[in-house]
PDB file of C-alpha atoms in Angstrom:
ATOM      1  CA  UNK A 210     -18.367  13.500  23.468  1.00 42.00           C
ATOM      2  CA  UNK A 211     -19.082  16.022  20.726  1.00 43.00           C
ATOM      3  CA  UNK A 212     -15.920  17.962  21.466  1.00 42.00           C
ATOM      4  CA  UNK A 213     -13.843  14.823  20.893  1.00 48.00           C
ATOM      5  CA  UNK A 214     -15.042  14.306  17.333  1.00 48.00           C
ATOM      6  CA  UNK A 215     -13.460  15.914  14.288  1.00 52.00           C
ATOM      7  CA  UNK A 216     -16.179  18.217  12.974  1.00 68.00           C
ATOM      8  CA  UNK A 217     -17.173  17.500   9.403  1.00 82.00           C
ATOM      9  CA  UNK A 218     -20.246  18.536   7.479  1.00 93.00           C
ATOM     10  CA  UNK A 219     -22.631  15.546   7.728  1.00 95.00           C
ATOM     11  CA  UNK A 220     -24.229  14.069   4.624  1.00 97.00           C
ATOM     12  CA  UNK A 221     -26.059  11.232   6.414  1.00 98.00           C
ATOM     13  CA  UNK A 222     -28.136  11.074   9.601  1.00 98.00           C
ATOM     14  CA  UNK A 223     -29.002   8.256  11.996  1.00 97.00           C
ATOM     15  CA  UNK A 224     -31.767   8.036  14.618  1.00 97.00           C
ATOM     16  CA  UNK A 225     -31.697   5.404  17.373  1.00 96.00           C
ATOM     17  CA  UNK A 226     -33.943   4.284  20.216  1.00 95.00           C
ATOM     18  CA  UNK A 227     -34.192   1.168  22.374  1.00 93.00           C
ATOM     19  CA  UNK A 228     -36.982  -0.748  24.081  1.00 89.00           C
ATOM     20  CA  UNK A 229     -37.109  -2.937  27.196  1.00 71.00           C
ATOM     21  CA  UNK A 230     -33.375  -2.690  27.828  1.00 73.00           C
ATOM     22  CA  UNK A 231     -33.806  -3.969  31.393  1.00 74.00           C
ATOM     23  CA  UNK A 232     -37.076  -5.899  31.387  1.00 82.00           C
ATOM     24  CA  UNK A 233     -38.518  -8.903  29.544  1.00 87.00           C
ATOM     25  CA  UNK A 234     -36.721 -11.770  27.861  1.00 92.00           C
ATOM     26  CA  UNK A 235     -36.197 -10.096  24.482  1.00 95.00           C
ATOM     27  CA  UNK A 236     -34.803  -6.558  24.250  1.00 94.00           C
ATOM     28  CA  UNK A 237     -34.512  -4.326  21.177  1.00 95.00           C
ATOM     29  CA  UNK A 238     -32.700  -1.396  19.594  1.00 96.00           C
ATOM     30  CA  UNK A 239     -33.640   0.265  16.281  1.00 97.00           C
ATOM     31  CA  UNK A 240     -31.663   2.490  13.951  1.00 98.00           C
ATOM     32  CA  UNK A 241     -33.054   4.610  11.104  1.00 98.00           C
ATOM     33  CA  UNK A 242     -30.428   5.810   8.609  1.00 98.00           C
ATOM     34  CA  UNK A 243     -30.874   8.125   5.632  1.00 98.00           C
ATOM     35  CA  UNK A 244     -28.869  10.492   3.434  1.00 98.00           C
ATOM     36  CA  UNK A 245     -29.204  14.106   4.600  1.00 98.00           C
ATOM     37  CA  UNK A 246     -30.488  15.215   1.189  1.00 97.00           C
ATOM     38  CA  UNK A 247     -33.561  12.993   1.695  1.00 98.00           C
ATOM     39  CA  UNK A 248     -33.966  13.388   5.452  1.00 98.00           C
ATOM     40  CA  UNK A 249     -35.720  16.764   5.567  1.00 97.00           C
ATOM     41  CA  UNK A 250     -38.604  15.658   3.369  1.00 98.00           C
ATOM     42  CA  UNK A 251     -38.954  12.300   5.119  1.00 98.00           C
ATOM     43  CA  UNK A 252     -39.029  13.954   8.548  1.00 98.00           C
ATOM     44  CA  UNK A 253     -41.636  16.443   7.333  1.00 98.00           C
ATOM     45  CA  UNK A 254     -43.850  13.707   5.908  1.00 98.00           C
ATOM     46  CA  UNK A 255     -43.624  11.541   9.044  1.00 98.00           C
ATOM     47  CA  UNK A 256     -44.519  14.594  11.125  1.00 98.00           C
ATOM     48  CA  UNK A 257     -47.552  15.142   8.894  1.00 98.00           C
ATOM     49  CA  UNK A 258     -48.632  11.513   9.356  1.00 98.00           C
ATOM     50  CA  UNK A 259     -48.559  12.013  13.115  1.00 97.00           C
ATOM     51  CA  UNK A 260     -50.521  15.243  12.858  1.00 97.00           C
ATOM     52  CA  UNK A 261     -53.178  13.641  10.652  1.00 96.00           C
ATOM     53  CA  UNK A 262     -53.504  10.914  13.299  1.00 95.00           C
ATOM     54  CA  UNK A 263     -53.774  13.549  16.065  1.00 95.00           C
ATOM     55  CA  UNK A 264     -50.719  12.109  17.806  1.00 96.00           C
ATOM     56  CA  UNK A 265     -48.320  14.581  19.415  1.00 95.00           C
ATOM     57  CA  UNK A 266     -45.757  11.894  20.241  1.00 96.00           C
ATOM     58  CA  UNK A 267     -45.904   8.210  19.408  1.00 97.00           C
ATOM     59  CA  UNK A 268     -44.764   5.785  22.110  1.00 96.00           C
ATOM     60  CA  UNK A 269     -44.932   2.011  21.599  1.00 96.00           C
ATOM     61  CA  UNK A 270     -45.206   1.543  25.368  1.00 95.00           C
ATOM     62  CA  UNK A 271     -48.405   3.656  25.433  1.00 95.00           C
ATOM     63  CA  UNK A 272     -50.110   2.022  22.456  1.00 96.00           C
ATOM     64  CA  UNK A 273     -53.606   1.121  23.653  1.00 94.00           C
ATOM     65  CA  UNK A 274     -56.097   2.609  21.170  1.00 95.00           C
ATOM     66  CA  UNK A 275     -57.148   2.482  17.534  1.00 94.00           C
ATOM     67  CA  UNK A 276     -55.911   6.043  17.034  1.00 96.00           C
ATOM     68  CA  UNK A 277     -52.373   5.060  18.045  1.00 97.00           C
ATOM     69  CA  UNK A 278     -52.654   1.913  15.931  1.00 97.00           C
ATOM     70  CA  UNK A 279     -53.584   3.910  12.838  1.00 97.00           C
ATOM     71  CA  UNK A 280     -50.642   6.236  13.434  1.00 98.00           C
ATOM     72  CA  UNK A 281     -48.320   3.236  13.696  1.00 98.00           C
ATOM     73  CA  UNK A 282     -49.704   1.664  10.521  1.00 98.00           C
ATOM     74  CA  UNK A 283     -49.292   4.898   8.559  1.00 98.00           C
ATOM     75  CA  UNK A 284     -45.698   5.257   9.702  1.00 98.00           C
ATOM     76  CA  UNK A 285     -44.847   1.616   8.986  1.00 98.00           C
ATOM     77  CA  UNK A 286     -46.355   1.721   5.488  1.00 98.00           C
ATOM     78  CA  UNK A 287     -44.499   4.940   4.745  1.00 98.00           C
ATOM     79  CA  UNK A 288     -41.146   3.626   5.997  1.00 98.00           C
ATOM     80  CA  UNK A 289     -41.466   0.336   4.123  1.00 98.00           C
ATOM     81  CA  UNK A 290     -42.146   2.152   0.864  1.00 98.00           C
ATOM     82  CA  UNK A 291     -39.142   4.427   1.350  1.00 98.00           C
ATOM     83  CA  UNK A 292     -36.947   1.467   2.269  1.00 98.00           C
ATOM     84  CA  UNK A 293     -38.163  -0.478  -0.762  1.00 97.00           C
ATOM     85  CA  UNK A 294     -36.896   2.324  -2.998  1.00 97.00           C
ATOM     86  CA  UNK A 295     -33.591   2.448  -1.064  1.00 96.00           C
ATOM     87  CA  UNK A 296     -34.106   5.968   0.266  1.00 98.00           C
ATOM     88  CA  UNK A 297     -33.439   4.797   3.836  1.00 98.00           C
ATOM     89  CA  UNK A 298     -32.616   1.802   5.995  1.00 98.00           C
ATOM     90  CA  UNK A 299     -34.311   0.364   9.064  1.00 98.00           C
ATOM     91  CA  UNK A 300     -32.089  -1.911  11.168  1.00 98.00           C
ATOM     92  CA  UNK A 301     -33.253  -3.492  14.406  1.00 98.00           C
ATOM     93  CA  UNK A 302     -31.200  -5.677  16.713  1.00 97.00           C
ATOM     94  CA  UNK A 303     -32.886  -7.883  19.334  1.00 97.00           C
ATOM     95  CA  UNK A 304     -31.266 -10.104  21.919  1.00 95.00           C
ATOM     96  CA  UNK A 305     -32.332 -12.887  24.262  1.00 92.00           C
ATOM     97  CA  UNK A 306     -31.312 -12.486  27.914  1.00 90.00           C
ATOM     98  CA  UNK A 307     -31.816 -16.220  28.429  1.00 86.00           C
ATOM     99  CA  UNK A 308     -29.161 -17.310  25.917  1.00 78.00           C
ATOM    100  CA  UNK A 309     -25.639 -18.390  26.883  1.00 77.00           C
ATOM    101  CA  UNK A 310     -24.272 -14.870  26.415  1.00 87.00           C
ATOM    102  CA  UNK A 311     -26.669 -13.205  28.792  1.00 81.00           C
ATOM    103  CA  UNK A 312     -27.696 -15.806  31.380  1.00 78.00           C
ATOM    104  CA  UNK A 313     -24.768 -15.086  33.651  1.00 79.00           C
ATOM    105  CA  UNK A 314     -24.452 -13.898  37.223  1.00 84.00           C
ATOM    106  CA  UNK A 315     -24.012 -10.169  37.687  1.00 83.00           C
ATOM    107  CA  UNK A 316     -24.967  -9.176  34.135  1.00 86.00           C
ATOM    108  CA  UNK A 317     -25.055  -5.420  33.559  1.00 80.00           C
ATOM    109  CA  UNK A 318     -28.017  -4.586  31.344  1.00 84.00           C
ATOM    110  CA  UNK A 319     -26.895  -1.020  30.729  1.00 86.00           C
ATOM    111  CA  UNK A 320     -23.333  -2.021  29.782  1.00 85.00           C
ATOM    112  CA  UNK A 321     -24.780  -4.739  27.564  1.00 87.00           C
ATOM    113  CA  UNK A 322     -27.084  -2.202  25.911  1.00 90.00           C
ATOM    114  CA  UNK A 323     -24.049  -0.067  25.151  1.00 87.00           C
ATOM    115  CA  UNK A 324     -22.452  -3.075  23.450  1.00 88.00           C
ATOM    116  CA  UNK A 325     -25.579  -3.545  21.356  1.00 90.00           C
ATOM    117  CA  UNK A 326     -25.478   0.095  20.300  1.00 91.00           C
ATOM    118  CA  UNK A 327     -21.894  -0.435  19.212  1.00 88.00           C
ATOM    119  CA  UNK A 328     -22.623  -3.681  17.331  1.00 90.00           C
ATOM    120  CA  UNK A 329     -25.573  -2.186  15.465  1.00 94.00           C
ATOM    121  CA  UNK A 330     -23.907   1.100  14.580  1.00 92.00           C
ATOM    122  CA  UNK A 331     -20.709  -0.643  13.522  1.00 89.00           C
ATOM    123  CA  UNK A 332     -22.591  -2.960  11.190  1.00 92.00           C
ATOM    124  CA  UNK A 333     -24.906  -0.377   9.629  1.00 96.00           C
ATOM    125  CA  UNK A 334     -22.651   2.672   9.396  1.00 93.00           C
ATOM    126  CA  UNK A 335     -19.578   0.655   8.509  1.00 88.00           C
ATOM    127  CA  UNK A 336     -21.035  -1.858   6.042  1.00 92.00           C
ATOM    128  CA  UNK A 337     -24.401  -0.748   4.668  1.00 96.00           C
ATOM    129  CA  UNK A 338     -23.617   2.781   3.474  1.00 96.00           C
ATOM    130  CA  UNK A 339     -20.850   4.297   1.310  1.00 94.00           C
ATOM    131  CA  UNK A 340     -17.471   4.740   3.003  1.00 89.00           C
ATOM    132  CA  UNK A 341     -17.579   8.486   2.273  1.00 92.00           C
ATOM    133  CA  UNK A 342     -20.707   8.933   4.403  1.00 95.00           C
ATOM    134  CA  UNK A 343     -20.282  11.482   7.211  1.00 95.00           C
ATOM    135  CA  UNK A 344     -22.721  10.859  10.035  1.00 95.00           C
ATOM    136  CA  UNK A 345     -24.739  12.948  12.438  1.00 95.00           C
ATOM    137  CA  UNK A 346     -26.254  10.654  15.066  1.00 94.00           C
ATOM    138  CA  UNK A 347     -29.464  11.443  16.967  1.00 95.00           C
ATOM    139  CA  UNK A 348     -29.947   9.014  19.879  1.00 94.00           C
ATOM    140  CA  UNK A 349     -32.985   9.318  22.113  1.00 93.00           C
ATOM    141  CA  UNK A 350     -31.898  11.313  25.134  1.00 89.00           C
ATOM    142  CA  UNK A 351     -31.580   9.087  28.184  1.00 78.00           C
ATOM    143  CA  UNK A 352     -30.218   9.478  31.698  1.00 61.00           C
ATOM    144  CA  UNK A 353     -28.233   6.270  31.193  1.00 74.00           C
ATOM    145  CA  UNK A 354     -26.538   7.529  28.005  1.00 82.00           C
ATOM    146  CA  UNK A 355     -26.190   4.064  26.425  1.00 80.00           C
ATOM    147  CA  UNK A 356     -24.806   5.678  23.263  1.00 79.00           C
ATOM    148  CA  UNK A 357     -22.105   7.628  25.103  1.00 78.00           C
ATOM    149  CA  UNK A 358     -19.212   5.549  23.739  1.00 75.00           C
ATOM    150  CA  UNK A 359     -20.104   5.753  20.039  1.00 82.00           C
ATOM    151  CA  UNK A 360     -17.164   8.019  19.354  1.00 75.00           C
ATOM    152  CA  UNK A 361     -15.111   4.812  19.312  1.00 75.00           C
ATOM    153  CA  UNK A 362     -16.729   4.054  15.963  1.00 79.00           C
ATOM    154  CA  UNK A 363     -14.292   6.432  14.304  1.00 77.00           C
ATOM    155  CA  UNK A 364     -11.844   3.512  14.155  1.00 70.00           C
ATOM    156  CA  UNK A 365     -13.026  -0.093  14.214  1.00 67.00           C
ATOM    157  CA  UNK A 366     -10.322  -2.673  14.902  1.00 61.00           C
ATOM    158  CA  UNK A 367     -10.201  -6.438  14.559  1.00 57.00           C
ATOM    159  CA  UNK A 368      -9.755  -7.741  18.085  1.00 53.00           C
ATOM    160  CA  UNK A 369      -7.810 -10.789  16.858  1.00 60.00           C
ATOM    161  CA  UNK A 370      -5.393  -9.289  14.295  1.00 64.00           C
ATOM    162  CA  UNK A 371      -5.321  -5.799  15.878  1.00 62.00           C
ATOM    163  CA  UNK A 372      -5.703  -4.311  12.407  1.00 65.00           C
ATOM    164  CA  UNK A 373      -8.113  -1.501  11.611  1.00 65.00           C
ATOM    165  CA  UNK A 374     -11.096  -2.833   9.642  1.00 66.00           C
ATOM    166  CA  UNK A 375     -12.657   0.466   8.642  1.00 69.00           C
ATOM    167  CA  UNK A 376     -13.348   4.001   9.787  1.00 77.00           C
ATOM    168  CA  UNK A 377     -16.715   5.626  10.395  1.00 86.00           C
ATOM    169  CA  UNK A 378     -16.803   9.361   9.795  1.00 90.00           C
ATOM    170  CA  UNK A 379     -18.711  11.037  12.619  1.00 89.00           C
ATOM    171  CA  UNK A 380     -19.647  14.701  12.650  1.00 90.00           C
ATOM    172  CA  UNK A 381     -21.771  14.948  15.773  1.00 90.00           C
ATOM    173  CA  UNK A 382     -23.689  12.928  18.347  1.00 90.00           C
ATOM    174  CA  UNK A 383     -26.795  14.935  19.250  1.00 92.00           C
ATOM    175  CA  UNK A 384     -28.930  13.408  22.033  1.00 93.00           C
ATOM    176  CA  UNK A 385     -32.490  14.541  21.332  1.00 95.00           C
ATOM    177  CA  UNK A 386     -35.964  14.509  22.815  1.00 95.00           C
ATOM    178  CA  UNK A 387     -38.281  12.023  21.126  1.00 95.00           C
ATOM    179  CA  UNK A 388     -41.200  14.455  20.847  1.00 95.00           C
ATOM    180  CA  UNK A 389     -39.018  16.787  18.780  1.00 96.00           C
ATOM    181  CA  UNK A 390     -37.738  14.170  16.329  1.00 97.00           C
ATOM    182  CA  UNK A 391     -40.294  12.125  14.342  1.00 98.00           C
ATOM    183  CA  UNK A 392     -37.685   9.582  13.259  1.00 98.00           C
ATOM    184  CA  UNK A 393     -36.884   8.817  16.900  1.00 97.00           C
ATOM    185  CA  UNK A 394     -40.549   7.950  17.290  1.00 97.00           C
ATOM    186  CA  UNK A 395     -40.260   5.705  14.233  1.00 98.00           C
ATOM    187  CA  UNK A 396     -37.215   4.020  15.779  1.00 98.00           C
ATOM    188  CA  UNK A 397     -39.218   3.488  18.980  1.00 97.00           C
ATOM    189  CA  UNK A 398     -41.995   1.890  16.910  1.00 98.00           C
ATOM    190  CA  UNK A 399     -39.670  -0.538  15.131  1.00 98.00           C
ATOM    191  CA  UNK A 400     -37.786  -1.454  18.311  1.00 97.00           C
ATOM    192  CA  UNK A 401     -41.033  -2.087  20.162  1.00 97.00           C
ATOM    193  CA  UNK A 402     -42.536  -4.111  17.324  1.00 98.00           C
ATOM    194  CA  UNK A 403     -39.426  -6.275  16.999  1.00 98.00           C
ATOM    195  CA  UNK A 404     -39.221  -7.069  20.714  1.00 97.00           C
ATOM    196  CA  UNK A 405     -42.975  -7.692  20.905  1.00 97.00           C
ATOM    197  CA  UNK A 406     -42.861 -10.111  17.980  1.00 98.00           C
ATOM    198  CA  UNK A 407     -40.457 -12.286  19.995  1.00 97.00           C
ATOM    199  CA  UNK A 408     -41.739 -11.750  23.534  1.00 97.00           C
ATOM    200  CA  UNK A 409     -45.392 -12.241  22.589  1.00 97.00           C
ATOM    201  CA  UNK A 410     -45.382 -14.462  19.517  1.00 98.00           C
ATOM    202  CA  UNK A 411     -47.545 -17.041  21.292  1.00 97.00           C
ATOM    203  CA  UNK A 412     -50.107 -14.334  22.066  1.00 96.00           C
ATOM    204  CA  UNK A 413     -50.031 -13.213  18.440  1.00 97.00           C
ATOM    205  CA  UNK A 414     -50.476 -16.787  17.211  1.00 97.00           C
ATOM    206  CA  UNK A 415     -53.551 -17.248  19.427  1.00 95.00           C
ATOM    207  CA  UNK A 416     -54.938 -13.927  18.216  1.00 95.00           C
ATOM    208  CA  UNK A 417     -54.657 -15.004  14.562  1.00 95.00           C
ATOM    209  CA  UNK A 418     -56.947 -17.975  15.361  1.00 94.00           C
ATOM    210  CA  UNK A 419     -59.785 -15.689  16.439  1.00 91.00           C
ATOM    211  CA  UNK A 420     -62.533 -15.020  13.917  1.00 89.00           C
ATOM    212  CA  UNK A 421     -62.801 -11.663  12.173  1.00 87.00           C
ATOM    213  CA  UNK A 422     -66.124 -11.121  13.923  1.00 86.00           C
ATOM    214  CA  UNK A 423     -64.533 -11.667  17.329  1.00 86.00           C
ATOM    215  CA  UNK A 424     -61.714  -9.264  16.557  1.00 83.00           C
ATOM    216  CA  UNK A 425     -63.967  -6.565  15.113  1.00 80.00           C
ATOM    217  CA  UNK A 426     -66.499  -6.788  17.942  1.00 73.00           C
ATOM    218  CA  UNK A 427     -63.807  -6.851  20.613  1.00 74.00           C
ATOM    219  CA  UNK A 428     -65.291 -10.068  22.026  1.00 79.00           C
ATOM    220  CA  UNK A 429     -62.025 -11.779  22.806  1.00 81.00           C
ATOM    221  CA  UNK A 430     -60.746 -13.773  25.779  1.00 84.00           C
ATOM    222  CA  UNK A 431     -59.484 -11.817  28.772  1.00 85.00           C
ATOM    223  CA  UNK A 432     -55.963 -13.108  28.159  1.00 87.00           C
ATOM    224  CA  UNK A 433     -55.618 -10.409  25.479  1.00 92.00           C
ATOM    225  CA  UNK A 434     -54.923  -6.956  26.868  1.00 93.00           C
ATOM    226  CA  UNK A 435     -55.932  -3.782  25.035  1.00 92.00           C
ATOM    227  CA  UNK A 436     -52.296  -3.350  24.081  1.00 95.00           C
ATOM    228  CA  UNK A 437     -52.159  -6.908  22.695  1.00 95.00           C
ATOM    229  CA  UNK A 438     -55.230  -6.361  20.547  1.00 94.00           C
ATOM    230  CA  UNK A 439     -53.741  -3.266  18.927  1.00 96.00           C
ATOM    231  CA  UNK A 440     -50.210  -4.640  18.629  1.00 97.00           C
ATOM    232  CA  UNK A 441     -51.331  -7.923  17.069  1.00 97.00           C
ATOM    233  CA  UNK A 442     -53.190  -6.016  14.350  1.00 96.00           C
ATOM    234  CA  UNK A 443     -50.071  -3.966  13.671  1.00 98.00           C
ATOM    235  CA  UNK A 444     -47.810  -7.020  13.579  1.00 98.00           C
ATOM    236  CA  UNK A 445     -50.103  -8.858  11.164  1.00 98.00           C
ATOM    237  CA  UNK A 446     -50.347  -5.847   8.856  1.00 98.00           C
ATOM    238  CA  UNK A 447     -46.601  -5.318   8.947  1.00 98.00           C
ATOM    239  CA  UNK A 448     -45.931  -8.962   8.108  1.00 98.00           C
ATOM    240  CA  UNK A 449     -48.329  -8.804   5.149  1.00 98.00           C
ATOM    241  CA  UNK A 450     -46.806  -5.587   3.833  1.00 98.00           C
ATOM    242  CA  UNK A 451     -43.271  -6.958   4.038  1.00 98.00           C
ATOM    243  CA  UNK A 452     -44.374  -9.960   2.006  1.00 98.00           C
ATOM    244  CA  UNK A 453     -46.246  -7.822  -0.529  1.00 98.00           C
ATOM    245  CA  UNK A 454     -43.131  -5.701  -1.053  1.00 97.00           C
ATOM    246  CA  UNK A 455     -40.831  -8.753  -1.064  1.00 97.00           C
ATOM    247  CA  UNK A 456     -38.566  -7.274   1.604  1.00 98.00           C
ATOM    248  CA  UNK A 457     -37.306 -10.607   2.901  1.00 98.00           C
ATOM    249  CA  UNK A 458     -38.642 -10.202   6.459  1.00 98.00           C
ATOM    250  CA  UNK A 459     -39.812 -13.400   8.152  1.00 98.00           C
ATOM    251  CA  UNK A 460     -42.201 -13.689  11.102  1.00 98.00           C
ATOM    252  CA  UNK A 461     -43.617 -17.215  11.410  1.00 97.00           C
ATOM    253  CA  UNK A 462     -40.517 -19.209  10.526  1.00 96.00           C
ATOM    254  CA  UNK A 463     -38.608 -18.261  13.698  1.00 95.00           C
ATOM    255  CA  UNK A 464     -41.560 -16.976  15.742  1.00 98.00           C
ATOM    256  CA  UNK A 465     -40.465 -13.366  15.615  1.00 98.00           C
ATOM    257  CA  UNK A 466     -39.447 -10.739  13.060  1.00 98.00           C
ATOM    258  CA  UNK A 467     -36.163 -11.668  11.402  1.00 98.00           C
ATOM    259  CA  UNK A 468     -34.327 -10.838   8.167  1.00 98.00           C
ATOM    260  CA  UNK A 469     -31.916 -13.496   6.944  1.00 97.00           C
ATOM    261  CA  UNK A 470     -30.045 -11.232   4.518  1.00 97.00           C
ATOM    262  CA  UNK A 471     -28.689  -8.256   6.517  1.00 97.00           C
ATOM    263  CA  UNK A 472     -28.064  -6.264   3.347  1.00 97.00           C
ATOM    264  CA  UNK A 473     -31.822  -5.858   2.854  1.00 98.00           C
ATOM    265  CA  UNK A 474     -33.083  -2.320   3.638  1.00 98.00           C
ATOM    266  CA  UNK A 475     -35.365  -3.536   6.450  1.00 98.00           C
ATOM    267  CA  UNK A 476     -33.175  -5.720   8.610  1.00 98.00           C
ATOM    268  CA  UNK A 477     -34.238  -7.471  11.814  1.00 98.00           C
ATOM    269  CA  UNK A 478     -31.053  -8.909  13.287  1.00 97.00           C
ATOM    270  CA  UNK A 479     -31.086 -11.454  16.094  1.00 97.00           C
ATOM    271  CA  UNK A 480     -27.873 -11.123  18.042  1.00 92.00           C
ATOM    272  CA  UNK A 481     -26.677 -14.590  18.993  1.00 85.00           C
ATOM    273  CA  UNK A 482     -23.546 -15.642  20.927  1.00 74.00           C
ATOM    274  CA  UNK A 483     -20.574 -15.746  18.566  1.00 79.00           C
ATOM    275  CA  UNK A 484     -18.571 -18.254  20.618  1.00 72.00           C
ATOM    276  CA  UNK A 485     -18.269 -19.572  24.179  1.00 76.00           C
ATOM    277  CA  UNK A 486     -16.265 -16.510  25.204  1.00 74.00           C
ATOM    278  CA  UNK A 487     -18.947 -14.111  23.982  1.00 75.00           C
ATOM    279  CA  UNK A 488     -20.450 -13.090  27.333  1.00 71.00           C
ATOM    280  CA  UNK A 489     -22.429 -10.045  28.349  1.00 71.00           C
ATOM    281  CA  UNK A 490     -20.536  -7.524  30.494  1.00 72.00           C
ATOM    282  CA  UNK A 491     -21.005  -7.671  34.260  1.00 77.00           C
ATOM    283  CA  UNK A 492     -21.122  -5.033  36.967  1.00 70.00           C
ATOM    284  CA  UNK A 493     -17.734  -4.030  38.359  1.00 64.00           C
TER     285      UNK A 493
END
C-alpha cells in the first residue's frame, strides 16, 4: 500500500480505530485528525495523562475499574477542550446491523467495515480540512487490515456522473500498535463510547434513575455489570461536558450519541441507508 502512494511531506495526521466490528447491534469507528504542527504536543500531553493515571494502554473493552474510568475522563476532557478550540477533530461513525442496509443474508462484516472506513475518511479528509492538507494515516494494526484500501481516497469519484469530486493527498498509511500511539487509544475510547451509548442506552437510562448514594456505595442491582457502572459514569460526564462546551452533541434525543451538524469538531455520525440499493457487501 505505502509503495503505491506518491510520497509527500505530511502536514496533517489521522488516527483510526474501530470497535465491535463483528459483534453487537451497533458497531463503531473513530477518527482523530490534527495538523502535524499541533500533533506532537497533543500526543505528549495525552501520554502524560495516561501515565498520571498509571495506565500503560487504555482499552475500552477492558474498562472495569475506577482507575481506568479516571483515565478515560481525563482524556475525554482534554480532547473536548482541544476540539472546542479547533485544534483537532473527533469523528465517529456508528452503524446498525439491523437496518435495511445490513440485515441481509450473507453480509460480510469485514468488507462492510472497510466501506465504513472509506465513508468516514472520505467525509473527514475530503470535506472537513483544507484541500492542501497532506495526510499521514495511522490505523490500529489489525490482522484483517480493514483500512487496506484507503489508497483509493487519492481520487474520489461521483458514482452517478463519473466525475471526480475531490482528491485527498496521502503521504503514508502506517499501521501501528495501539500501545505505542496514545491517539489510537483515544480513538478506541471514542469508538467504544459511541457504540456503547447506542447498544446500552436502556442500561444507562436505568442507571441515571439510581440515587447518588446507591451509585457511590456500589449498592446497585445485579443487572449492572462492573463495566456498566464505570461506562455509565463516563457517558454521563461526557454528555454534561459536551453541553457545557456547547459542542452540539446529543445523547437523550435519539438514545445514543449523535451530532446533527457534521461540521462540528466533535461529530458522531449515524450511518443510515441512503436508498433501497444501499446494501452492505456480502461474502463472495
